[in-house]
JSON list of C-alpha atoms and ligand atoms in Angstrom, two decimals:
[
{"chain": "A", "resi": 1, "resn": "MET", "atom": "CA", "xyz": [205.11, 128.45, 187.61]},
{"chain": "A", "resi": 2, "resn": "ALA", "atom": "CA", "xyz": [202.15, 131.05, 186.30]},
{"chain": "A", "resi": 3, "resn": "LYS", "atom": "CA", "xyz": [204.45, 133.61, 183.90]},
{"chain": "A", "resi": 4, "resn": "PRO", "atom": "CA", "xyz": [203.91, 136.91, 186.27]},
{"chain": "A", "resi": 5, "resn": "TYR", "atom": "CA", "xyz": [203.16, 138.78, 182.78]},
{"chain": "A", "resi": 6, "resn": "PRO", "atom": "CA", "xyz": [200.49, 139.83, 181.96]},
{"chain": "A", "resi": 7, "resn": "LEU", "atom": "CA", "xyz": [199.33, 142.17, 184.98]},
{"chain": "A", "resi": 8, "resn": "ASN", "atom": "CA", "xyz": [196.49, 141.42, 186.32]},
{"chain": "A", "resi": 9, "resn": "PRO", "atom": "CA", "xyz": [194.95, 144.92, 187.93]},
{"chain": "A", "resi": 10, "resn": "LYS", "atom": "CA", "xyz": [192.24, 143.05, 189.47]},
{"chain": "A", "resi": 11, "resn": "SER", "atom": "CA", "xyz": [193.61, 140.63, 192.03]},
{"chain": "A", "resi": 12, "resn": "LEU", "atom": "CA", "xyz": [196.08, 143.13, 193.79]},
{"chain": "A", "resi": 13, "resn": "ILE", "atom": "CA", "xyz": [193.50, 145.46, 193.67]},
{"chain": "A", "resi": 14, "resn": "GLU", "atom": "CA", "xyz": [191.47, 142.66, 196.02]},
{"chain": "A", "resi": 15, "resn": "ALA", "atom": "CA", "xyz": [194.57, 142.04, 197.69]},
{"chain": "A", "resi": 16, "resn": "ALA", "atom": "CA", "xyz": [195.14, 145.54, 198.57]},
{"chain": "A", "resi": 17, "resn": "GLN", "atom": "CA", "xyz": [191.75, 145.76, 200.06]},
{"chain": "A", "resi": 18, "resn": "LYS", "atom": "CA", "xyz": [191.55, 142.62, 202.11]},
{"chain": "A", "resi": 19, "resn": "THR", "atom": "CA", "xyz": [194.71, 143.78, 203.66]},
{"chain": "A", "resi": 20, "resn": "ARG", "atom": "CA", "xyz": [193.35, 147.25, 204.35]},
{"chain": "A", "resi": 21, "resn": "ASN", "atom": "CA", "xyz": [190.91, 145.36, 206.96]},
{"chain": "A", "resi": 22, "resn": "LYS", "atom": "CA", "xyz": [194.18, 144.57, 208.94]},
{"chain": "A", "resi": 23, "resn": "ALA", "atom": "CA", "xyz": [195.09, 148.44, 209.29]},
{"chain": "A", "resi": 24, "resn": "TYR", "atom": "CA", "xyz": [196.13, 149.77, 212.19]},
{"chain": "A", "resi": 25, "resn": "ALA", "atom": "CA", "xyz": [194.74, 153.51, 212.32]},
{"chain": "A", "resi": 26, "resn": "PRO", "atom": "CA", "xyz": [193.04, 154.14, 215.44]},
{"chain": "A", "resi": 27, "resn": "TYR", "atom": "CA", "xyz": [194.81, 157.89, 215.43]},
{"chain": "A", "resi": 28, "resn": "SER", "atom": "CA", "xyz": [194.06, 158.89, 211.79]},
{"chain": "A", "resi": 29, "resn": "LYS", "atom": "CA", "xyz": [190.90, 156.10, 211.37]},
{"chain": "A", "resi": 30, "resn": "PHE", "atom": "CA", "xyz": [192.12, 156.32, 207.69]},
{"chain": "A", "resi": 31, "resn": "LYS", "atom": "CA", "xyz": [192.93, 152.56, 206.43]},
{"chain": "A", "resi": 32, "resn": "VAL", "atom": "CA", "xyz": [195.32, 151.78, 203.50]},
{"chain": "A", "resi": 33, "resn": "GLY", "atom": "CA", "xyz": [195.83, 148.58, 202.17]},
{"chain": "A", "resi": 34, "resn": "ALA", "atom": "CA", "xyz": [198.38, 147.94, 199.68]},
{"chain": "A", "resi": 35, "resn": "ALA", "atom": "CA", "xyz": [200.05, 145.01, 196.80]},
{"chain": "A", "resi": 36, "resn": "LEU", "atom": "CA", "xyz": [202.82, 144.76, 195.46]},
{"chain": "A", "resi": 37, "resn": "LEU", "atom": "CA", "xyz": [203.73, 142.54, 192.52]},
{"chain": "A", "resi": 38, "resn": "GLY", "atom": "CA", "xyz": [207.45, 141.30, 192.30]},
{"chain": "A", "resi": 39, "resn": "LYS", "atom": "CA", "xyz": [209.28, 140.30, 189.15]},
{"chain": "A", "resi": 40, "resn": "SER", "atom": "CA", "xyz": [208.73, 136.51, 190.47]},
{"chain": "A", "resi": 41, "resn": "GLY", "atom": "CA", "xyz": [204.90, 136.94, 189.84]},
{"chain": "A", "resi": 42, "resn": "LYS", "atom": "CA", "xyz": [204.47, 136.89, 194.28]},
{"chain": "A", "resi": 43, "resn": "ILE", "atom": "CA", "xyz": [201.83, 139.58, 195.44]},
{"chain": "A", "resi": 44, "resn": "TYR", "atom": "CA", "xyz": [203.13, 141.04, 198.55]},
{"chain": "A", "resi": 45, "resn": "THR", "atom": "CA", "xyz": [200.31, 142.89, 200.82]},
{"chain": "A", "resi": 46, "resn": "GLY", "atom": "CA", "xyz": [200.76, 145.73, 203.60]},
{"chain": "A", "resi": 47, "resn": "CYS", "atom": "CA", "xyz": [198.89, 148.18, 205.44]},
{"chain": "A", "resi": 48, "resn": "ASN", "atom": "CA", "xyz": [199.72, 151.12, 207.24]},
{"chain": "A", "resi": 49, "resn": "VAL", "atom": "CA", "xyz": [200.74, 151.14, 211.40]},
{"chain": "A", "resi": 50, "resn": "GLU", "atom": "CA", "xyz": [200.25, 153.77, 213.56]},
{"chain": "A", "resi": 51, "resn": "ASN", "atom": "CA", "xyz": [201.57, 154.33, 216.97]},
{"chain": "A", "resi": 52, "resn": "ALA", "atom": "CA", "xyz": [200.49, 156.73, 220.10]},
{"chain": "A", "resi": 53, "resn": "SER", "atom": "CA", "xyz": [203.78, 158.52, 219.20]},
{"chain": "A", "resi": 54, "resn": "TYR", "atom": "CA", "xyz": [202.19, 159.63, 215.74]},
{"chain": "A", "resi": 55, "resn": "GLY", "atom": "CA", "xyz": [205.15, 160.27, 214.02]},
{"chain": "A", "resi": 56, "resn": "LEU", "atom": "CA", "xyz": [206.09, 157.00, 214.02]},
{"chain": "A", "resi": 57, "resn": "ALA", "atom": "CA", "xyz": [203.59, 155.91, 211.75]},
{"chain": "A", "resi": 58, "resn": "CYS", "atom": "CA", "xyz": [204.32, 153.38, 208.78]},
{"chain": "A", "resi": 59, "resn": "CYS", "atom": "CA", "xyz": [202.30, 153.40, 205.43]},
{"chain": "A", "resi": 60, "resn": "ALA", "atom": "CA", "xyz": [201.05, 150.34, 203.75]},
{"chain": "A", "resi": 61, "resn": "GLU", "atom": "CA", "xyz": [203.05, 150.70, 200.98]},
{"chain": "A", "resi": 62, "resn": "ARG", "atom": "CA", "xyz": [206.45, 150.90, 202.71]},
{"chain": "A", "resi": 63, "resn": "SER", "atom": "CA", "xyz": [205.20, 147.56, 204.85]},
{"chain": "A", "resi": 64, "resn": "ALA", "atom": "CA", "xyz": [204.60, 145.90, 201.52]},
{"chain": "A", "resi": 65, "resn": "VAL", "atom": "CA", "xyz": [207.98, 147.09, 200.12]},
{"chain": "A", "resi": 66, "resn": "PHE", "atom": "CA", "xyz": [210.08, 146.12, 203.59]},
{"chain": "A", "resi": 67, "resn": "LYS", "atom": "CA", "xyz": [207.80, 142.76, 203.85]},
{"chain": "A", "resi": 68, "resn": "ALA", "atom": "CA", "xyz": [208.69, 141.61, 200.04]},
{"chain": "A", "resi": 69, "resn": "LEU", "atom": "CA", "xyz": [212.13, 142.95, 200.61]},
{"chain": "A", "resi": 70, "resn": "SER", "atom": "CA", "xyz": [212.66, 140.68, 204.23]},
{"chain": "A", "resi": 71, "resn": "GLU", "atom": "CA", "xyz": [211.68, 137.94, 201.79]},
{"chain": "A", "resi": 72, "resn": "GLY", "atom": "CA", "xyz": [214.20, 138.16, 199.17]},
{"chain": "A", "resi": 73, "resn": "GLU", "atom": "CA", "xyz": [212.51, 139.79, 196.50]},
{"chain": "A", "resi": 74, "resn": "ARG", "atom": "CA", "xyz": [214.30, 143.44, 195.16]},
{"chain": "A", "resi": 75, "resn": "GLU", "atom": "CA", "xyz": [212.28, 143.55, 192.07]},
{"chain": "A", "resi": 76, "resn": "PHE", "atom": "CA", "xyz": [208.89, 145.28, 191.37]},
{"chain": "A", "resi": 77, "resn": "ARG", "atom": "CA", "xyz": [206.22, 145.76, 188.67]},
{"chain": "A", "resi": 78, "resn": "ALA", "atom": "CA", "xyz": [203.66, 147.35, 190.43]},
{"chain": "A", "resi": 79, "resn": "ILE", "atom": "CA", "xyz": [201.74, 148.48, 193.26]},
{"chain": "A", "resi": 80, "resn": "ALA", "atom": "CA", "xyz": [197.64, 148.61, 193.87]},
{"chain": "A", "resi": 81, "resn": "ILE", "atom": "CA", "xyz": [196.89, 151.23, 196.93]},
{"chain": "A", "resi": 82, "resn": "VAL", "atom": "CA", "xyz": [193.67, 151.06, 198.46]},
{"chain": "A", "resi": 83, "resn": "SER", "atom": "CA", "xyz": [191.48, 153.49, 201.24]},
{"chain": "A", "resi": 84, "resn": "ASP", "atom": "CA", "xyz": [188.03, 153.63, 201.47]},
{"chain": "A", "resi": 85, "resn": "SER", "atom": "CA", "xyz": [187.91, 157.68, 200.56]},
{"chain": "A", "resi": 86, "resn": "PRO", "atom": "CA", "xyz": [186.36, 158.62, 197.39]},
{"chain": "A", "resi": 87, "resn": "GLU", "atom": "CA", "xyz": [189.00, 159.66, 195.23]},
{"chain": "A", "resi": 88, "resn": "PRO", "atom": "CA", "xyz": [192.12, 157.58, 194.64]},
{"chain": "A", "resi": 89, "resn": "THR", "atom": "CA", "xyz": [194.56, 157.18, 197.03]},
{"chain": "A", "resi": 90, "resn": "ALA", "atom": "CA", "xyz": [198.35, 158.17, 196.33]},
{"chain": "A", "resi": 91, "resn": "PRO", "atom": "CA", "xyz": [201.30, 157.26, 197.73]},
{"chain": "A", "resi": 92, "resn": "CYS", "atom": "CA", "xyz": [202.80, 159.69, 199.83]},
{"chain": "A", "resi": 93, "resn": "GLY", "atom": "CA", "xyz": [206.33, 161.63, 199.10]},
{"chain": "A", "resi": 94, "resn": "ALA", "atom": "CA", "xyz": [208.17, 159.15, 201.55]},
{"chain": "A", "resi": 95, "resn": "CYS", "atom": "CA", "xyz": [206.81, 156.14, 199.95]},
{"chain": "A", "resi": 96, "resn": "ARG", "atom": "CA", "xyz": [207.30, 157.41, 196.03]},
{"chain": "A", "resi": 97, "resn": "GLN", "atom": "CA", "xyz": [211.21, 157.71, 197.10]},
{"chain": "A", "resi": 98, "resn": "VAL", "atom": "CA", "xyz": [211.34, 154.16, 198.86]},
{"chain": "A", "resi": 99, "resn": "LEU", "atom": "CA", "xyz": [209.26, 152.90, 195.78]},
{"chain": "A", "resi": 100, "resn": "ASN", "atom": "CA", "xyz": [211.82, 154.62, 193.58]},
{"chain": "A", "resi": 101, "resn": "GLU", "atom": "CA", "xyz": [215.13, 152.78, 194.84]},
{"chain": "A", "resi": 102, "resn": "PHE", "atom": "CA", "xyz": [213.48, 149.81, 194.17]},
{"chain": "A", "resi": 103, "resn": "ALA", "atom": "CA", "xyz": [211.38, 150.09, 190.87]},
{"chain": "A", "resi": 104, "resn": "PRO", "atom": "CA", "xyz": [211.63, 153.48, 189.66]},
{"chain": "A", "resi": 105, "resn": "ASP", "atom": "CA", "xyz": [210.12, 151.87, 186.71]},
{"chain": "A", "resi": 106, "resn": "ILE", "atom": "CA", "xyz": [206.76, 150.23, 188.58]},
{"chain": "A", "resi": 107, "resn": "SER", "atom": "CA", "xyz": [203.39, 150.74, 187.96]},
{"chain": "A", "resi": 108, "resn": "VAL", "atom": "CA", "xyz": [201.18, 152.82, 190.19]},
{"chain": "A", "resi": 109, "resn": "ILE", "atom": "CA", "xyz": [197.25, 151.31, 190.47]},
{"chain": "A", "resi": 110, "resn": "MET", "atom": "CA", "xyz": [195.28, 153.80, 192.50]},
{"chain": "A", "resi": 111, "resn": "PRO", "atom": "CA", "xyz": [191.15, 152.94, 192.41]},
{"chain": "A", "resi": 112, "resn": "GLY", "atom": "CA", "xyz": [189.36, 155.21, 194.02]},
{"chain": "A", "resi": 113, "resn": "LYS", "atom": "CA", "xyz": [185.04, 155.07, 194.17]},
{"chain": "A", "resi": 114, "resn": "LYS", "atom": "CA", "xyz": [184.57, 157.28, 191.43]},
{"chain": "A", "resi": 115, "resn": "ARG", "atom": "CA", "xyz": [187.47, 156.75, 189.36]},
{"chain": "A", "resi": 116, "resn": "THR", "atom": "CA", "xyz": [190.77, 154.65, 188.74]},
{"chain": "A", "resi": 117, "resn": "ILE", "atom": "CA", "xyz": [193.88, 156.19, 188.08]},
{"chain": "A", "resi": 118, "resn": "LYS", "atom": "CA", "xyz": [196.75, 153.83, 186.54]},
{"chain": "A", "resi": 119, "resn": "THR", "atom": "CA", "xyz": [200.22, 155.84, 186.20]},
{"chain": "A", "resi": 120, "resn": "THR", "atom": "CA", "xyz": [203.76, 155.57, 186.47]},
{"chain": "A", "resi": 121, "resn": "LEU", "atom": "CA", "xyz": [206.29, 156.08, 189.57]},
{"chain": "A", "resi": 122, "resn": "LYS", "atom": "CA", "xyz": [208.84, 157.94, 186.95]},
{"chain": "A", "resi": 123, "resn": "LYS", "atom": "CA", "xyz": [205.18, 160.17, 186.82]},
{"chain": "A", "resi": 124, "resn": "LEU", "atom": "CA", "xyz": [204.67, 160.65, 190.11]},
{"chain": "A", "resi": 125, "resn": "LEU", "atom": "CA", "xyz": [208.32, 161.32, 191.32]},
{"chain": "A", "resi": 126, "resn": "PRO", "atom": "CA", "xyz": [210.09, 163.13, 188.07]},
{"chain": "A", "resi": 127, "resn": "PHE", "atom": "CA", "xyz": [214.21, 163.91, 188.64]},
{"chain": "A", "resi": 128, "resn": "ALA", "atom": "CA", "xyz": [213.92, 161.68, 191.47]},
{"chain": "A", "resi": 129, "resn": "PHE", "atom": "CA", "xyz": [217.29, 161.18, 193.64]},
{"chain": "A", "resi": 130, "resn": "GLY", "atom": "CA", "xyz": [218.15, 157.13, 193.60]},
{"chain": "A", "resi": 131, "resn": "PRO", "atom": "CA", "xyz": [221.00, 155.00, 193.79]},
{"chain": "A", "resi": 132, "resn": "LYS", "atom": "CA", "xyz": [222.72, 156.66, 190.48]},
{"chain": "A", "resi": 133, "resn": "SER", "atom": "CA", "xyz": [222.55, 159.71, 191.88]},
{"chain": "A", "resi": 134, "resn": "LEU", "atom": "CA", "xyz": [225.51, 158.69, 194.16]},
{"chain": "A", "resi": 135, "resn": "LYS", "atom": "CA", "xyz": [227.82, 157.67, 191.49]},
{"chain": "B", "resi": 1, "resn": "THU", "atom": "N1", "xyz": [198.79, 156.31, 204.48]},
{"chain": "B", "resi": 1, "resn": "THU", "atom": "C1", "xyz": [199.47, 155.53, 203.92]},
{"chain": "B", "resi": 1, "resn": "THU", "atom": "O1", "xyz": [199.23, 154.53, 204.37]},
{"chain": "B", "resi": 1, "resn": "THU", "atom": "N2", "xyz": [199.25, 154.94, 202.74]},
{"chain": "B", "resi": 1, "resn": "THU", "atom": "C2", "xyz": [198.92, 156.27, 201.99]},
{"chain": "B", "resi": 1, "resn": "THU", "atom": "O2", "xyz": [199.38, 156.78, 200.45]},
{"chain": "B", "resi": 1, "resn": "THU", "atom": "C3", "xyz": [198.79, 157.91, 202.15]},
{"chain": "B", "resi": 1, "resn": "THU", "atom": "C4", "xyz": [198.68, 157.57, 203.71]},
{"chain": "B", "resi": 1, "resn": "THU", "atom": "C5", "xyz": [198.54, 156.17, 205.96]},
{"chain": "B", "resi": 1, "resn": "THU", "atom": "C6", "xyz": [199.10, 157.19, 206.72]},
{"chain": "B", "resi": 1, "resn": "THU", "atom": "C7", "xyz": [198.90, 157.10, 207.98]},
{"chain": "B", "resi": 1, "resn": "THU", "atom": "O3", "xyz": [198.91, 155.98, 208.77]},
{"chain": "B", "resi": 1, "resn": "THU", "atom": "C8", "xyz": [196.99, 158.02, 207.50]},
{"chain": "B", "resi": 1, "resn": "THU", "atom": "O4", "xyz": [197.42, 157.01, 205.89]},
{"chain": "B", "resi": 1, "resn": "THU", "atom": "C9", "xyz": [196.92, 158.98, 207.53]},
{"chain": "B", "resi": 1, "resn": "THU", "atom": "O5", "xyz": [197.85, 159.46, 206.69]}
]
């Protein structure tokens, strides 16, 4: 099996872009795709899925995390998030918290038309509340 490292951000971004086409976003019209790299080297993709009851929308990032978890992967290295907005699309607060549960050290790649931001969840969610906080 190919070594999961070094991370190839290009293939992660491409996977997120492809999945974005599957987004169900008839209300916001804001289609998002995410691609999550598991410790195994496997990539899990997700798109946003909205609902006529607006508050039930699920973001692309959480779709990818839940898909990966339900397939047995529990540790993650990186996530790429794409929309077609000119600026990079950052994960919402709820998605940051869900990512923190399983991958506090994950890299976050946010490509935009003008610039790409590569950062970490640690920087996006400082002083996070997580599993260790309950001990
Ligand atoms: N959305 C995502 O899927 N990920 C983000 O990082 C930001 C927001 C979705 C939720 C909703 O379906 C739409 O984008 C507009 O907020």
